[in-house]
Tab-separated table of C-alpha atoms in Angstrom:
chain	number	residue	atom	x	y	z
P	383	MET	CA	45.467	-27.749	-21.530
P	384	ASN	CA	48.663	-25.774	-21.024
P	385	LYS	CA	49.597	-24.346	-17.760
P	386	SER	CA	48.403	-21.549	-17.207
P	387	LYS	CA	45.039	-22.062	-18.684
P	388	LEU	CA	45.153	-24.427	-15.501
P	389	PHE	CA	46.167	-21.867	-13.317
P	390	PHE	CA	43.774	-19.161	-14.554
P	391	LEU	CA	40.452	-21.959	-14.114
P	392	LEU	CA	42.360	-22.327	-11.027
P	393	ILE	CA	42.066	-18.864	-9.296
P	394	VAL	CA	38.373	-18.366	-11.270
P	395	PHE	CA	37.801	-22.008	-9.562
P	396	LEU	CA	37.918	-21.244	-5.586
P	397	SER	CA	36.781	-17.796	-6.644
P	398	LEU	CA	33.691	-18.228	-7.509
P	399	HIS	CA	33.495	-20.929	-4.360
P	400	LYS	CA	34.153	-18.789	-2.226
P	401	ILE	CA	31.171	-16.232	-3.169
P	402	VAL	CA	28.612	-19.067	-3.290
P	403	SER	CA	29.827	-19.856	0.343
P	404	ALA	CA	29.630	-16.044	1.167
P	405	GLN	CA	25.890	-15.705	0.593
P	406	GLN	CA	23.980	-19.187	-0.122
P	407	THR	CA	20.516	-18.194	2.063
P	408	ILE	CA	18.403	-15.196	2.446
P	409	MET	CA	16.577	-16.644	5.558
P	410	ASN	CA	18.657	-15.396	8.035
P	411	ASP	CA	17.845	-12.368	6.854
P	412	ILE	CA	14.289	-12.038	7.429
P	413	SER	CA	12.475	-11.137	10.731
P	414	GLU	CA	9.070	-11.447	11.220
P	415	ASP	CA	8.902	-8.380	13.596
P	416	TYR	CA	10.069	-5.920	10.806
P	417	ILE	CA	7.735	-6.722	8.513
P	418	ALA	CA	5.288	-6.466	11.000
P	419	ARG	CA	6.826	-3.091	11.782
P	420	LEU	CA	6.722	-2.436	7.570
P	421	ILE	CA	2.932	-4.452	7.055
P	422	ALA	CA	2.116	-1.521	10.633
P	423	HIS	CA	3.890	1.054	8.776
P	424	ALA	CA	1.639	0.757	5.099
P	425	GLU	CA	-1.842	0.261	6.930
P	426	ALA	CA	-0.692	3.904	8.177
P	427	ASN	CA	0.481	5.350	5.530
P	428	TYR	CA	-0.179	4.442	2.395
P	429	PRO	CA	-3.105	6.158	0.812
P	430	GLN	CA	-5.729	3.616	-0.704
P	431	VAL	CA	-5.443	2.423	3.203
P	432	LYS	CA	-6.386	6.073	3.937
P	433	SER	CA	-9.031	6.073	1.004
P	434	ASN	CA	-10.989	2.784	2.592
P	435	GLN	CA	-10.961	4.458	5.649
P	436	ASN	CA	-12.528	7.771	4.850
P	437	LYS	CA	-15.325	5.294	2.951
P	438	ILE	CA	-16.230	3.448	5.955
P	439	ASN	CA	-16.526	7.249	7.975
P	440	ILE	CA	-18.645	8.604	5.602
P	441	ALA	CA	-20.735	4.911	5.483
P	442	GLN	CA	-21.050	5.433	9.237
P	443	GLY	CA	-22.962	8.393	8.439
P	444	ASN	CA	-25.209	8.223	6.337
P	445	ILE	CA	-26.350	5.750	8.358
P	446	GLY	CA	-26.865	7.858	10.990
P	447	LYS	CA	-28.724	10.329	8.153
P	448	ALA	CA	-30.556	7.196	6.880
P	449	LYS	CA	-32.268	6.894	10.530
P	450	VAL	CA	-33.273	10.556	11.352
P	451	SER	CA	-34.779	10.953	7.517
P	452	TYR	CA	-37.379	9.717	9.620
P	453	LEU	CA	-38.242	12.985	10.750
P	454	ASP	CA	-38.762	13.718	7.068
P	455	ALA	CA	-41.908	11.913	6.877
P	456	PHE	CA	-44.048	14.290	9.482
P	457	THR	CA	-45.086	17.339	8.351
P	458	PHE	CA	-45.271	19.885	11.118
P	459	SER	CA	-47.927	23.725	10.205
P	460	TYR	CA	-50.085	25.993	11.779
P	461	ILE	CA	-52.968	28.331	10.911
P	462	TYR	CA	-53.777	31.934	12.670
P	463	GLN	CA	-56.642	32.722	13.281
P	464	PRO	CA	-57.507	36.179	14.571
P	465	GLN	CA	-60.333	36.613	16.400
P	466	GLY	CA	-64.104	37.474	14.662
P	467	ILE	CA	-62.607	36.930	11.848
P	468	ASN	CA	-65.918	35.120	9.722
P	469	THR	CA	-69.092	36.552	9.545
P	470	LEU	CA	-72.271	34.469	8.209
P	471	GLY	CA	-75.225	36.419	6.506
P	472	ASN	CA	-78.673	35.291	7.648
P	473	ILE	CA	-81.778	35.466	5.638
P	474	SER	CA	-83.099	38.947	6.864
P	475	GLY	CA	-79.289	40.498	5.506
P	476	ALA	CA	-78.040	40.727	8.932
P	477	THR	CA	-74.412	39.916	9.623
P	478	THR	CA	-73.176	37.929	12.673
P	479	ASN	CA	-70.396	37.431	13.543
P	480	TYR	CA	-69.593	33.001	13.476
P	481	SER	CA	-66.247	31.771	13.770
P	482	TYR	CA	-64.983	27.639	14.708
P	483	PHE	CA	-61.670	28.396	15.944
P	484	ASN	CA	-60.035	30.969	16.943
P	485	GLY	CA	-55.298	31.946	17.595
P	486	ILE	CA	-52.911	29.195	16.513
P	487	GLN	CA	-54.232	25.902	15.100
P	488	ALA	CA	-50.779	23.569	14.626
P	489	GLY	CA	-50.283	20.127	13.245
P	490	ILE	CA	-48.512	17.141	12.675
P	491	PHE	CA	-49.272	15.725	9.179
P	492	LEU	CA	-47.418	11.796	8.728
P	493	ASN	CA	-46.470	10.759	4.992
P	494	ILE	CA	-47.028	7.281	4.956
P	495	GLY	CA	-45.097	5.859	1.303
P	496	THR	CA	-42.218	8.464	2.813
P	497	PHE	CA	-42.603	7.043	6.524
P	498	LEU	CA	-42.345	3.286	5.085
P	499	GLU	CA	-39.216	4.034	2.675
P	500	LYS	CA	-37.007	4.717	5.263
P	501	PRO	CA	-36.137	1.576	6.722
P	502	TYR	CA	-34.726	0.353	3.192
P	503	ALA	CA	-32.749	3.511	3.487
P	504	VAL	CA	-31.260	2.868	6.533
P	505	LYS	CA	-30.621	-1.513	5.093
P	506	GLN	CA	-29.068	0.165	2.417
P	507	ALA	CA	-26.622	2.387	4.368
P	508	LYS	CA	-25.728	-0.621	6.811
P	509	GLN	CA	-24.822	-2.351	3.498
P	510	GLU	CA	-22.641	0.091	2.305
P	511	LEU	CA	-21.004	0.051	5.722
P	512	GLU	CA	-20.452	-3.525	5.837
P	513	ILE	CA	-19.355	-3.037	1.806
P	514	ALA	CA	-16.867	-0.804	2.815
P	515	ASN	CA	-15.609	-2.798	5.500
P	516	ASN	CA	-15.011	-5.580	3.106
P	517	ASP	CA	-13.129	-3.571	0.990
P	518	GLN	CA	-10.683	-2.682	3.487
P	519	ASN	CA	-10.119	-6.009	5.309
P	520	GLN	CA	-9.714	-7.235	1.953
P	521	TYR	CA	-7.192	-4.012	0.978
P	522	TYR	CA	-5.363	-5.285	4.374
P	523	LEU	CA	-4.781	-8.901	2.847
P	524	THR	CA	-3.336	-7.547	-0.315
P	525	ILE	CA	-1.480	-4.912	1.272
P	526	THR	CA	0.445	-8.124	3.780
P	527	ASN	CA	1.054	-9.745	0.745
P	528	GLU	CA	2.819	-7.127	-1.555
P	529	VAL	CA	4.797	-5.587	1.810
P	530	LYS	CA	6.366	-9.301	2.573
P	531	LYS	CA	6.534	-9.781	-0.981
P	532	ARG	CA	8.910	-6.452	-1.657
P	533	TYR	CA	10.404	-6.960	1.696
P	534	TYR	CA	12.136	-10.508	0.356
P	535	THR	CA	12.782	-9.404	-3.419
P	536	TYR	CA	14.944	-6.177	-1.503
P	537	LEU	CA	16.928	-8.760	0.662
P	538	GLN	CA	17.270	-10.997	-2.438
P	539	ASP	CA	18.718	-7.675	-4.212
P	540	ILE	CA	21.206	-7.013	-0.820
P	541	ALA	CA	22.360	-10.943	-1.623
P	542	SER	CA	23.001	-9.941	-4.860
P	543	LEU	CA	24.625	-7.202	-4.072
P	544	LYS	CA	27.248	-8.451	-1.867
P	545	LEU	CA	27.909	-11.933	-4.513
P	546	THR	CA	28.587	-9.568	-7.202
P	547	ALA	CA	30.688	-7.009	-5.255
P	548	GLN	CA	33.084	-9.826	-3.948
P	549	ALA	CA	32.942	-11.008	-7.645
P	550	CYS	CA	34.553	-7.550	-8.142
P	551	ILE	CA	36.678	-8.018	-5.550
P	552	ASP	CA	38.176	-11.041	-6.558
P	553	ASN	CA	38.313	-10.554	-10.451
P	554	GLU	CA	40.420	-7.633	-9.667
P	555	ASN	CA	42.689	-9.372	-8.034
P	556	ILE	CA	42.807	-12.154	-10.535
P	557	ALA	CA	42.917	-9.828	-12.888
P	558	ASN	CA	46.008	-7.965	-11.465
P	559	ASP	CA	47.851	-11.251	-10.621
P	560	ILE	CA	47.832	-12.262	-14.301
P	561	LYS	CA	48.400	-8.838	-15.177
P	562	HIS	CA	51.605	-8.727	-13.522
P	563	LYS	CA	52.824	-12.248	-14.721
P	564	PHE	CA	51.737	-11.031	-17.875
P	565	GLN	CA	54.398	-8.219	-18.028
P	566	LYS	CA	56.480	-10.341	-16.692
P	567	GLY	CA	56.302	-12.554	-19.057
P	568	GLU	CA	54.922	-15.485	-16.900
P	569	GLU	CA	50.830	-15.192	-18.383
P	570	THR	CA	49.687	-16.166	-21.746
P	571	PHE	CA	48.065	-12.939	-23.075
P	572	ASP	CA	44.797	-14.769	-23.658
P	573	ASN	CA	44.205	-15.222	-19.992
P	574	TYR	CA	45.221	-11.831	-19.377
P	575	THR	CA	42.195	-10.259	-21.901
P	576	LYS	CA	39.815	-13.265	-20.233
P	577	ALA	CA	41.170	-11.516	-16.885
P	578	GLN	CA	39.840	-8.585	-18.232
P	579	SER	CA	37.050	-9.347	-19.844
P	580	THR	CA	35.507	-10.836	-16.992
P	581	LEU	CA	36.236	-8.024	-14.470
P	582	THR	CA	34.502	-6.093	-17.013
P	583	THR	CA	31.664	-7.831	-16.578
P	584	SER	CA	31.725	-8.590	-13.304
P	585	TYR	CA	31.859	-3.919	-13.123
P	586	GLN	CA	28.753	-4.604	-15.159
P	587	ALA	CA	26.916	-6.944	-13.314
P	588	LYS	CA	27.767	-5.039	-10.182
P	589	ILE	CA	26.045	-1.954	-11.531
P	590	GLN	CA	23.302	-3.648	-12.844
P	591	ALA	CA	22.932	-5.261	-8.634
P	592	GLU	CA	22.998	-1.869	-7.313
P	593	ALA	CA	20.386	-0.181	-9.873
P	594	ALA	CA	18.176	-3.750	-9.099
P	595	LEU	CA	18.701	-2.652	-4.853
P	596	LEU	CA	17.888	0.505	-5.538
P	597	ILE	CA	14.506	-0.082	-7.439
P	598	ALA	CA	13.487	-2.491	-4.880
P	599	LYS	CA	14.278	-0.466	-2.533
P	600	ALA	CA	11.839	2.436	-3.422
P	601	ASP	CA	9.164	-0.160	-4.492
P	602	LEU	CA	9.150	-1.785	-0.666
P	603	GLU	CA	8.832	2.205	0.280
P	604	GLU	CA	6.661	3.122	-2.087
P	605	LEU	CA	3.795	0.784	-0.160
P	606	LEU	CA	4.914	2.217	3.347
P	607	GLY	CA	4.855	5.880	2.881
P	608	ASP	CA	8.185	6.385	4.378
P	609	LYS	CA	12.123	5.738	4.175
P	610	LEU	CA	13.121	2.420	5.491
P	611	GLU	CA	15.603	4.156	7.600
P	612	ASN	CA	12.997	5.323	9.683
P	613	ILE	CA	11.711	2.119	10.064
P	614	ARG	CA	13.407	0.066	12.855
């Protein structure tokens, strides 16, 4: 291996060592308090959570309706009997006014079958409320886990972008240095083309890292129902 190749490889090695040392972990960037705020924001804004809460409200209302429906088993009715409307004929052919009741006659009637159905209707309404609450609690667990995963992915992509951005800067410096040496005849064309190729690859990696970060941010904001910048 000639000196120029050795020099090129040494520069690349030092550059990579610098990049790796710059960001070895994302653990220090994780804030449990901030995650809790993100989860609370998602629980307050995500449409599915609101839909589940509406189901709970409807189930609570159905319990009240089921209890009130006990009155469906009772029927109120009345009859108005005017004075002297009934007549009876006797044997001689004469008629005599005769009435057992006069005036308004009212009564309440109970449908036993309907009445006995009501406890089951109330029990069913309570079970539907329990199911709605269980669905909501289950979704809270789901959205908590999903917010955490998307937040961790977001932090990962931030770190990746930092690495690729630093790699671009270092590769630009290396490429420019080799370019100047090549122009002065101090570096080989092979090393010059390798440096340019490495720089192009770095640019492509940076673009991909930027896109990945934007997608991760959008995925997280989808759950939050708001921009990350609005959540402090």
